Amino acid sequence: MKIAIYPGSFDPITNGHLDILERATSLFDKVIITIARNSTKHPLFTEEERLKLMREAVKQYKQVEVDSFEGLLVDYCRTKKAIAVVRGLRAISDFEYELQMALMNRKLNPHIQTVFLMPNERYTYLNSTIVREIARLGGDVRDFVPPVVKAALDKKFNKKKR
Ligand code: PNS
């Protein structure tokens, strides 16, 4: 059973994340999408809220588990018997940070491979920070996030249904 971990802040989960997750499910028997606690100092959504949104957003994938963890990613991988970490790579700008993390994780545990997956081009400019900002300023995010996340953002920012 080949298990992969897809870690992140997921504040909130976007269609870009779901694109990467779907690609990962074609490579691994099980993918655990997991929130790193304390990865963001002041998240918009609490850990509980993010978990709930993720569970709803990924419920169609039978091989996917939703979780959260504290501490080092490589230690979490070991407890889950995972062989790989999945990360999305959108543009060159992502590369330096991702390479640093991948190499550091490999130094910490050489048995765990980092696998980079490229999302559909339409998601190359998408990230959670931009989505939060658009929603906060009253813009329409329905093309960027699953419906359950859009509803949660609207509620957070007190927006009436359009
Ligand atoms: O979505 P993000 O914020 O880019 O995800 C970053 C994340 C959560 C993958 C990274 O911060 C992480 O792995 N945190 C866990 C702590 C850890 O292992 N740090 C060392 C990584 S080199």
mmCIF file of C-alpha atoms and ligand atoms in Angstrom:
data_model
loop_
_atom_site.group_PDB
_atom_site.id
_atom_site.type_symbol
_atom_site.label_atom_id
_atom_site.label_comp_id
_atom_site.label_asym_id
_atom_site.label_seq_id
_atom_site.Cartn_x
_atom_site.Cartn_y
_atom_site.Cartn_z
ATOM 1 C CA MET A 1 0.000 0.000 0.000
ATOM 2 C CA LYS A 2 1.668 3.208 -1.181
ATOM 3 C CA ILE A 3 0.692 6.129 1.053
ATOM 4 C CA ALA A 4 1.419 9.800 0.354
ATOM 5 C CA ILE A 5 1.019 12.846 2.564
ATOM 6 C CA TYR A 6 -0.251 16.100 1.073
ATOM 7 C CA PRO A 7 0.542 18.730 3.728
ATOM 8 C CA GLY A 8 -0.254 22.431 3.828
ATOM 9 C CA SER A 9 -2.007 25.262 5.583
ATOM 10 C CA PHE A 10 -5.185 24.963 3.487
ATOM 11 C CA ASP A 11 -6.572 28.294 4.730
ATOM 12 C CA PRO A 12 -8.841 27.594 2.903
ATOM 13 C CA ILE A 13 -8.631 24.636 0.503
ATOM 14 C CA THR A 14 -8.902 25.783 -3.146
ATOM 15 C CA ASN A 15 -9.643 24.160 -6.492
ATOM 16 C CA GLY A 16 -5.888 24.235 -7.119
ATOM 17 C CA HIS A 17 -5.343 22.010 -4.059
ATOM 18 C CA LEU A 18 -8.091 19.666 -5.249
ATOM 19 C CA ASP A 19 -6.451 19.443 -8.671
ATOM 20 C CA ILE A 20 -3.161 18.355 -7.065
ATOM 21 C CA LEU A 21 -4.982 15.945 -4.754
ATOM 22 C CA GLU A 22 -6.743 14.276 -7.676
ATOM 23 C CA ARG A 23 -3.447 13.833 -9.530
ATOM 24 C CA ALA A 24 -1.915 12.327 -6.382
ATOM 25 C CA THR A 25 -4.738 9.787 -6.099
ATOM 26 C CA SER A 26 -3.769 8.419 -9.518
ATOM 27 C CA LEU A 27 -0.250 7.695 -8.242
ATOM 28 C CA PHE A 28 -0.820 6.451 -4.682
ATOM 29 C CA ASP A 29 -3.162 3.960 -3.017
ATOM 30 C CA LYS A 30 -3.951 6.393 -0.233
ATOM 31 C CA VAL A 31 -3.397 10.146 0.096
ATOM 32 C CA ILE A 32 -3.634 11.872 3.466
ATOM 33 C CA ILE A 33 -4.315 15.569 3.058
ATOM 34 C CA THR A 34 -3.222 17.132 6.297
ATOM 35 C CA ILE A 35 -3.097 20.542 7.958
ATOM 36 C CA ALA A 36 0.143 21.490 9.658
ATOM 37 C CA ARG A 37 -0.946 23.063 12.940
ATOM 38 C CA ASN A 38 0.869 26.299 13.678
ATOM 39 C CA SER A 39 1.986 26.666 10.045
ATOM 40 C CA THR A 40 0.056 29.950 9.921
ATOM 41 C CA LYS A 41 0.150 32.346 12.844
ATOM 42 C CA HIS A 42 -3.207 34.024 12.272
ATOM 43 C CA PRO A 43 -5.305 31.778 10.048
ATOM 44 C CA LEU A 44 -8.644 33.033 8.741
ATOM 45 C CA PHE A 45 -10.245 29.658 9.474
ATOM 46 C CA THR A 46 -9.609 27.696 12.673
ATOM 47 C CA GLU A 47 -8.138 24.232 12.393
ATOM 48 C CA GLU A 48 -11.581 22.726 13.056
ATOM 49 C CA GLU A 49 -13.176 24.860 10.351
ATOM 50 C CA ARG A 50 -10.456 23.978 7.846
ATOM 51 C CA LEU A 51 -10.811 20.264 8.609
ATOM 52 C CA LYS A 52 -14.564 20.457 8.135
ATOM 53 C CA LEU A 53 -14.234 22.287 4.808
ATOM 54 C CA MET A 54 -11.623 19.813 3.608
ATOM 55 C CA ARG A 55 -13.719 16.794 4.588
ATOM 56 C CA GLU A 56 -16.641 18.180 2.645
ATOM 57 C CA ALA A 57 -14.491 19.131 -0.362
ATOM 58 C CA VAL A 58 -12.791 15.726 -0.708
ATOM 59 C CA LYS A 59 -15.667 13.431 0.183
ATOM 60 C CA GLN A 60 -15.885 12.049 -3.387
ATOM 61 C CA TYR A 61 -12.375 10.582 -3.140
ATOM 62 C CA LYS A 62 -12.464 7.190 -1.493
ATOM 63 C CA GLN A 63 -8.656 6.907 -1.141
ATOM 64 C CA VAL A 64 -8.319 10.257 0.600
ATOM 65 C CA GLU A 65 -8.110 10.830 4.347
ATOM 66 C CA VAL A 66 -8.236 14.245 6.052
ATOM 67 C CA ASP A 67 -6.093 14.929 9.088
ATOM 68 C CA SER A 68 -3.945 17.494 10.915
ATOM 69 C CA PHE A 69 -0.589 17.193 12.618
ATOM 70 C CA GLU A 70 1.834 18.977 14.863
ATOM 71 C CA GLY A 71 5.625 18.838 14.732
ATOM 72 C CA LEU A 72 7.873 17.759 11.923
ATOM 73 C CA LEU A 73 6.357 16.563 8.675
ATOM 74 C CA VAL A 74 8.880 13.732 8.360
ATOM 75 C CA ASP A 75 7.887 12.411 11.808
ATOM 76 C CA TYR A 76 4.236 12.517 10.821
ATOM 77 C CA CYS A 77 5.088 10.634 7.585
ATOM 78 C CA ARG A 78 6.766 7.918 9.626
ATOM 79 C CA THR A 79 3.775 7.442 11.918
ATOM 80 C CA LYS A 80 1.501 7.168 8.867
ATOM 81 C CA LYS A 81 3.904 4.802 7.040
ATOM 82 C CA ALA A 82 3.945 7.193 4.091
ATOM 83 C CA ILE A 83 6.591 6.912 1.381
ATOM 84 C CA ALA A 84 6.112 10.345 -0.160
ATOM 85 C CA VAL A 85 5.152 13.964 0.373
ATOM 86 C CA VAL A 86 3.117 15.597 -2.380
ATOM 87 C CA ARG A 87 3.452 19.301 -3.110
ATOM 88 C CA GLY A 88 1.986 21.418 -5.873
ATOM 89 C CA LEU A 89 4.344 23.444 -8.040
ATOM 90 C CA ARG A 90 2.690 26.282 -9.915
ATOM 91 C CA ALA A 91 5.468 28.526 -11.083
ATOM 92 C CA ILE A 92 9.189 29.169 -10.807
ATOM 93 C CA SER A 93 8.426 31.453 -7.862
ATOM 94 C CA ASP A 94 7.335 28.395 -5.834
ATOM 95 C CA PHE A 95 10.479 26.514 -6.628
ATOM 96 C CA GLU A 96 13.059 27.953 -4.261
ATOM 97 C CA TYR A 97 10.943 27.511 -1.123
ATOM 98 C CA GLU A 98 9.790 24.066 -2.222
ATOM 99 C CA LEU A 99 13.308 22.906 -3.046
ATOM 100 C CA GLN A 100 14.548 24.079 0.349
ATOM 101 C CA MET A 101 11.766 22.195 2.135
ATOM 102 C CA ALA A 102 12.184 19.056 0.024
ATOM 103 C CA LEU A 103 15.942 18.927 0.567
ATOM 104 C CA MET A 104 15.626 19.624 4.290
ATOM 105 C CA ASN A 105 12.990 16.923 4.661
ATOM 106 C CA ARG A 106 15.237 14.528 2.742
ATOM 107 C CA LYS A 107 18.108 15.367 5.066
ATOM 108 C CA LEU A 108 15.839 14.664 8.052
ATOM 109 C CA ASN A 109 14.542 11.422 6.546
ATOM 110 C CA PRO A 110 16.166 10.125 3.338
ATOM 111 C CA HIS A 111 13.490 7.437 2.905
ATOM 112 C CA ILE A 112 10.695 9.894 2.172
ATOM 113 C CA GLN A 113 10.502 11.301 -1.354
ATOM 114 C CA THR A 114 8.944 14.641 -2.237
ATOM 115 C CA VAL A 115 6.823 14.470 -5.373
ATOM 116 C CA PHE A 116 5.975 17.730 -7.148
ATOM 117 C CA LEU A 117 2.840 17.829 -9.225
ATOM 118 C CA MET A 118 1.838 20.605 -11.613
ATOM 119 C CA PRO A 119 -1.797 21.735 -11.494
ATOM 120 C CA ASN A 120 -3.865 22.585 -14.535
ATOM 121 C CA GLU A 121 -2.596 25.876 -16.032
ATOM 122 C CA ARG A 122 -5.798 27.599 -15.009
ATOM 123 C CA TYR A 123 -4.698 27.334 -11.374
ATOM 124 C CA THR A 124 -1.142 28.645 -11.762
ATOM 125 C CA TYR A 125 -2.037 32.074 -10.357
ATOM 126 C CA LEU A 126 -4.285 30.765 -7.599
ATOM 127 C CA ASN A 127 -3.454 30.547 -3.905
ATOM 128 C CA SER A 128 -5.291 30.735 -0.585
ATOM 129 C CA THR A 129 -3.946 34.220 0.221
ATOM 130 C CA ILE A 130 -5.382 35.710 -2.971
ATOM 131 C CA VAL A 131 -8.674 33.891 -2.451
ATOM 132 C CA ARG A 132 -8.970 35.286 1.097
ATOM 133 C CA GLU A 133 -8.242 38.784 -0.123
ATOM 134 C CA ILE A 134 -10.748 38.664 -2.990
ATOM 135 C CA ALA A 135 -13.434 37.312 -0.646
ATOM 136 C CA ARG A 136 -12.637 39.935 2.010
ATOM 137 C CA LEU A 137 -12.997 42.716 -0.530
ATOM 138 C CA GLY A 138 -16.325 41.400 -1.782
ATOM 139 C CA GLY A 139 -15.154 39.705 -4.998
ATOM 140 C CA ASP A 140 -16.571 36.504 -6.427
ATOM 141 C CA VAL A 141 -14.452 33.435 -5.668
ATOM 142 C CA ARG A 142 -16.781 30.770 -7.037
ATOM 143 C CA ASP A 143 -14.345 29.782 -9.825
ATOM 144 C CA PHE A 144 -11.512 29.247 -7.361
ATOM 145 C CA VAL A 145 -12.912 27.243 -4.454
ATOM 146 C CA PRO A 146 -15.424 24.430 -3.858
ATOM 147 C CA PRO A 147 -18.988 25.632 -3.073
ATOM 148 C CA VAL A 148 -18.674 24.760 0.618
ATOM 149 C CA VAL A 149 -15.616 27.029 0.908
ATOM 150 C CA LYS A 150 -17.334 29.845 -0.959
ATOM 151 C CA ALA A 151 -20.235 29.638 1.486
ATOM 152 C CA ALA A 152 -17.840 29.687 4.445
ATOM 153 C CA LEU A 153 -15.980 32.711 3.048
ATOM 154 C CA ASP A 154 -19.242 34.554 2.425
ATOM 155 C CA LYS A 155 -20.285 33.813 5.997
ATOM 156 C CA LYS A 156 -16.927 34.917 7.404
ATOM 157 C CA PHE A 157 -17.135 38.203 5.558
ATOM 158 C CA ASN A 158 -20.838 38.601 6.136
ATOM 159 C CA LYS A 159 -21.727 38.638 2.486
ATOM 160 C CA LYS A 160 -25.220 38.000 1.277
ATOM 161 C CA LYS A 161 -25.717 35.127 -1.200
ATOM 162 C CA ARG A 162 -25.448 36.320 -4.813
HETATM 163 O O1 PNS B 1 0.665 25.440 2.577
HETATM 164 P P1 PNS B 1 2.030 25.785 3.102
HETATM 165 O O2 PNS B 1 1.886 26.832 4.195
HETATM 166 O O3 PNS B 1 2.975 26.208 2.024
HETATM 167 O O4 PNS B 1 2.629 24.458 3.784
HETATM 168 C C1 PNS B 1 3.878 24.454 4.421
HETATM 169 C C2 PNS B 1 4.063 23.147 5.234
HETATM 170 C C3 PNS B 1 2.909 22.965 6.176
HETATM 171 C C4 PNS B 1 4.110 21.970 4.285
HETATM 172 C C5 PNS B 1 5.399 23.233 6.023
HETATM 173 O O5 PNS B 1 5.411 24.411 6.764
HETATM 174 C C6 PNS B 1 5.618 22.039 6.956
HETATM 175 O O6 PNS B 1 5.903 20.952 6.508
HETATM 176 N N1 PNS B 1 5.433 22.247 8.277
HETATM 177 C C7 PNS B 1 5.600 21.218 9.267
HETATM 178 C C8 PNS B 1 6.846 21.459 10.125
HETATM 179 C C9 PNS B 1 8.086 20.940 9.418
HETATM 180 O O7 PNS B 1 8.264 19.764 9.203
HETATM 181 N N2 PNS B 1 8.964 21.876 9.061
HETATM 182 C C10 PNS B 1 10.203 21.570 8.360
HETATM 183 C C11 PNS B 1 9.974 21.557 6.851
HETATM 184 S S1 PNS B 1 11.511 21.712 6.024
#
